[in-house]
Amino acid sequence: MQRLSDDELFDVLDGAANEEVVQRHHYWLKADASYHEYFTELSQMHNDLGALSIEVPSMAFENKVMHQWELAQARSLRPALTKWMPFLFVAIVSIISAACMLITGANQSPAPETGLLKQLNVNVPIIQQVLLLLNAILFLLVVERMLRKRLKQHY
């Protein structure tokens, strides 16, 4: 006669086993002491598991998990503008700097040179172009930060 599997033993403990399985079980209980010990351990474990209550998570925990899930979903659905913001910023800076170079390069009016500028041998139009470019970059940085803050508050 074949020994019972764990599933069949749990069916016996639950009272859901058929007659053939119950007969085999009684046979092995009388015939094998190790089977009897194993069945005693399983029955004790079965009783202990039956006595445990199933824990139900509290509503506060469930609400917190659901809130975090919604936040995670909202972050993943951010608009493409925030993902492409650095690239957009670099493109705008490039366009403005190229436009500033063209405008100031085409409109080369003689700058008033003072005695100090002549002594230092400084090229005033180049300084004007660099300062204009730096101002444009700073302006775009400020605008980009403002847009980022508004998009983060909105989403």
mmCIF file of C-alpha atoms in Angstrom:
data_model
loop_
_atom_site.group_PDB
_atom_site.id
_atom_site.type_symbol
_atom_site.label_atom_id
_atom_site.label_comp_id
_atom_site.label_asym_id
_atom_site.label_seq_id
_atom_site.Cartn_x
_atom_site.Cartn_y
_atom_site.Cartn_z
ATOM 1 C CA MET A 1 0.000 0.000 0.000
ATOM 2 C CA GLN A 2 1.278 3.446 -0.929
ATOM 3 C CA ARG A 3 1.898 6.112 1.731
ATOM 4 C CA LEU A 4 -0.289 9.193 1.746
ATOM 5 C CA SER A 5 0.950 12.475 0.324
ATOM 6 C CA ASP A 6 0.854 15.694 2.331
ATOM 7 C CA ASP A 7 -2.217 16.852 0.432
ATOM 8 C CA GLU A 8 -4.019 13.633 1.264
ATOM 9 C CA LEU A 9 -2.995 13.960 4.925
ATOM 10 C CA PHE A 10 -4.392 17.479 5.083
ATOM 11 C CA ASP A 11 -7.599 16.173 3.480
ATOM 12 C CA VAL A 12 -7.799 13.620 6.290
ATOM 13 C CA LEU A 13 -7.265 16.371 8.875
ATOM 14 C CA ASP A 14 -9.911 18.555 7.212
ATOM 15 C CA GLY A 15 -12.335 15.626 7.040
ATOM 16 C CA ALA A 16 -12.546 15.846 3.256
ATOM 17 C CA ALA A 17 -10.794 12.549 2.395
ATOM 18 C CA ASN A 18 -12.634 9.680 0.687
ATOM 19 C CA GLU A 19 -12.978 6.183 2.195
ATOM 20 C CA GLU A 20 -9.995 4.694 0.366
ATOM 21 C CA VAL A 21 -7.638 7.426 1.635
ATOM 22 C CA VAL A 22 -8.980 7.061 5.204
ATOM 23 C CA GLN A 23 -8.405 3.280 5.102
ATOM 24 C CA ARG A 24 -4.842 3.741 3.849
ATOM 25 C CA HIS A 25 -4.286 6.339 6.569
ATOM 26 C CA HIS A 26 -5.437 3.983 9.345
ATOM 27 C CA TYR A 27 -3.274 1.216 7.919
ATOM 28 C CA TRP A 28 -0.128 3.384 7.962
ATOM 29 C CA LEU A 29 -0.885 4.722 11.452
ATOM 30 C CA LYS A 30 -0.798 1.125 12.788
ATOM 31 C CA ALA A 31 2.045 -0.114 10.578
ATOM 32 C CA ASP A 32 4.683 2.667 10.741
ATOM 33 C CA ALA A 33 5.782 4.606 13.840
ATOM 34 C CA SER A 34 7.553 7.353 11.808
ATOM 35 C CA TYR A 35 4.329 7.886 9.824
ATOM 36 C CA HIS A 36 2.462 8.196 13.141
ATOM 37 C CA GLU A 37 4.954 10.818 14.393
ATOM 38 C CA TYR A 38 4.780 12.740 11.106
ATOM 39 C CA PHE A 39 0.973 12.692 11.184
ATOM 40 C CA THR A 40 0.990 13.902 14.806
ATOM 41 C CA GLU A 41 3.246 16.841 13.847
ATOM 42 C CA LEU A 42 1.022 17.685 10.871
ATOM 43 C CA SER A 43 -2.118 17.539 12.974
ATOM 44 C CA GLN A 44 -0.566 19.815 15.596
ATOM 45 C CA MET A 45 0.484 22.270 12.870
ATOM 46 C CA HIS A 46 -2.991 22.029 11.324
ATOM 47 C CA ASN A 47 -4.620 22.849 14.662
ATOM 48 C CA ASP A 48 -2.216 25.749 15.292
ATOM 49 C CA LEU A 49 -2.890 27.186 11.852
ATOM 50 C CA GLY A 50 -6.628 26.815 12.393
ATOM 51 C CA ALA A 51 -6.401 28.742 15.654
ATOM 52 C CA LEU A 52 -4.644 31.731 14.075
ATOM 53 C CA SER A 53 -6.807 34.615 13.069
ATOM 54 C CA ILE A 54 -6.301 36.201 9.731
ATOM 55 C CA GLU A 55 -5.047 39.733 10.149
ATOM 56 C CA VAL A 56 -6.913 42.463 8.385
ATOM 57 C CA PRO A 57 -4.932 45.606 7.631
ATOM 58 C CA SER A 58 -6.246 48.724 9.240
ATOM 59 C CA MET A 59 -8.131 51.231 7.142
ATOM 60 C CA ALA A 60 -5.511 53.886 7.867
ATOM 61 C CA PHE A 61 -2.788 51.647 6.474
ATOM 62 C CA GLU A 62 -4.875 50.805 3.424
ATOM 63 C CA ASN A 63 -5.665 54.472 2.778
ATOM 64 C CA LYS A 64 -1.998 55.384 3.128
ATOM 65 C CA VAL A 65 -0.973 52.694 0.637
ATOM 66 C CA MET A 66 -3.646 53.813 -1.815
ATOM 67 C CA HIS A 67 -2.559 57.450 -1.451
ATOM 68 C CA GLN A 68 1.084 56.532 -2.098
ATOM 69 C CA TRP A 69 -0.001 54.476 -5.108
ATOM 70 C CA GLU A 70 -1.906 57.428 -6.549
ATOM 71 C CA LEU A 71 1.113 59.690 -6.026
ATOM 72 C CA ALA A 72 3.382 57.199 -7.763
ATOM 73 C CA GLN A 73 0.974 56.994 -10.684
ATOM 74 C CA ALA A 74 0.753 60.789 -10.910
ATOM 75 C CA ARG A 75 4.555 61.072 -10.990
ATOM 76 C CA SER A 76 4.811 58.558 -13.789
ATOM 77 C CA LEU A 77 2.248 60.479 -15.830
ATOM 78 C CA ARG A 78 4.096 63.804 -15.810
ATOM 79 C CA PRO A 79 3.810 65.736 -19.013
ATOM 80 C CA ALA A 80 6.522 65.422 -21.611
ATOM 81 C CA LEU A 81 7.471 69.062 -21.067
ATOM 82 C CA THR A 82 9.147 68.291 -17.730
ATOM 83 C CA LYS A 83 11.076 65.403 -19.264
ATOM 84 C CA TRP A 84 12.256 67.480 -22.189
ATOM 85 C CA MET A 85 12.849 70.696 -20.204
ATOM 86 C CA PRO A 86 16.691 70.520 -20.165
ATOM 87 C CA PHE A 87 16.858 69.867 -23.907
ATOM 88 C CA LEU A 88 14.379 72.645 -24.587
ATOM 89 C CA PHE A 89 16.437 74.971 -22.407
ATOM 90 C CA VAL A 90 19.662 74.181 -24.314
ATOM 91 C CA ALA A 91 17.914 74.724 -27.652
ATOM 92 C CA ILE A 92 16.498 78.106 -26.589
ATOM 93 C CA VAL A 93 19.871 79.235 -25.221
ATOM 94 C CA SER A 94 21.546 78.212 -28.487
ATOM 95 C CA ILE A 95 18.998 80.057 -30.602
ATOM 96 C CA ILE A 96 19.156 83.226 -28.491
ATOM 97 C CA SER A 97 22.950 83.219 -28.379
ATOM 98 C CA ALA A 98 23.164 82.763 -32.150
ATOM 99 C CA ALA A 99 20.631 85.563 -32.666
ATOM 100 C CA CYS A 100 22.539 87.857 -30.281
ATOM 101 C CA MET A 101 25.817 87.175 -32.076
ATOM 102 C CA LEU A 102 24.231 87.916 -35.445
ATOM 103 C CA ILE A 103 22.492 91.084 -34.259
ATOM 104 C CA THR A 104 25.476 92.543 -32.481
ATOM 105 C CA GLY A 105 27.884 91.368 -35.183
ATOM 106 C CA ALA A 106 25.841 92.994 -37.965
ATOM 107 C CA ASN A 107 25.359 96.208 -36.034
ATOM 108 C CA GLN A 108 28.980 97.045 -35.265
ATOM 109 C CA SER A 109 28.719 100.638 -34.217
ATOM 110 C CA PRO A 110 31.870 102.183 -32.895
ATOM 111 C CA ALA A 111 31.754 102.023 -29.134
ATOM 112 C CA PRO A 112 32.830 105.040 -27.168
ATOM 113 C CA GLU A 113 36.347 104.239 -26.094
ATOM 114 C CA THR A 114 37.611 105.969 -23.058
ATOM 115 C CA GLY A 115 41.198 106.375 -22.100
ATOM 116 C CA LEU A 116 41.051 103.392 -19.740
ATOM 117 C CA LEU A 117 39.708 101.064 -22.441
ATOM 118 C CA LYS A 118 42.442 102.203 -24.845
ATOM 119 C CA GLN A 119 45.090 101.574 -22.229
ATOM 120 C CA LEU A 120 43.785 98.080 -21.481
ATOM 121 C CA ASN A 121 43.386 97.303 -25.182
ATOM 122 C CA VAL A 122 39.893 95.815 -24.655
ATOM 123 C CA ASN A 123 37.551 94.956 -27.509
ATOM 124 C CA VAL A 124 34.222 96.448 -26.355
ATOM 125 C CA PRO A 125 31.875 94.714 -28.854
ATOM 126 C CA ILE A 126 33.096 91.279 -27.735
ATOM 127 C CA ILE A 127 32.495 92.192 -24.082
ATOM 128 C CA GLN A 128 29.005 93.403 -25.000
ATOM 129 C CA GLN A 129 28.260 90.130 -26.790
ATOM 130 C CA VAL A 130 29.463 88.024 -23.861
ATOM 131 C CA LEU A 131 27.474 90.068 -21.344
ATOM 132 C CA LEU A 132 24.355 89.881 -23.509
ATOM 133 C CA LEU A 133 24.770 86.128 -23.794
ATOM 134 C CA LEU A 134 25.208 85.749 -20.022
ATOM 135 C CA ASN A 135 22.089 87.846 -19.386
ATOM 136 C CA ALA A 136 20.081 85.687 -21.783
ATOM 137 C CA ILE A 137 21.274 82.506 -20.059
ATOM 138 C CA LEU A 138 20.405 83.862 -16.623
ATOM 139 C CA PHE A 139 16.978 84.938 -17.823
ATOM 140 C CA LEU A 140 16.270 81.499 -19.255
ATOM 141 C CA LEU A 141 17.453 79.820 -16.047
ATOM 142 C CA VAL A 142 15.017 81.887 -14.025
ATOM 143 C CA VAL A 143 12.159 81.126 -16.423
ATOM 144 C CA GLU A 144 12.996 77.410 -16.424
ATOM 145 C CA ARG A 145 13.005 77.259 -12.599
ATOM 146 C CA MET A 146 9.669 79.047 -12.433
ATOM 147 C CA LEU A 147 8.135 76.638 -14.953
ATOM 148 C CA ARG A 148 9.501 73.629 -13.092
ATOM 149 C CA LYS A 149 8.056 74.825 -9.776
ATOM 150 C CA ARG A 150 4.636 75.399 -11.318
ATOM 151 C CA LEU A 151 4.640 72.020 -13.049
ATOM 152 C CA LYS A 152 5.668 70.252 -9.833
ATOM 153 C CA GLN A 153 2.915 72.026 -7.893
ATOM 154 C CA HIS A 154 0.372 71.215 -10.578
ATOM 155 C CA TYR A 155 1.278 67.529 -10.946
#
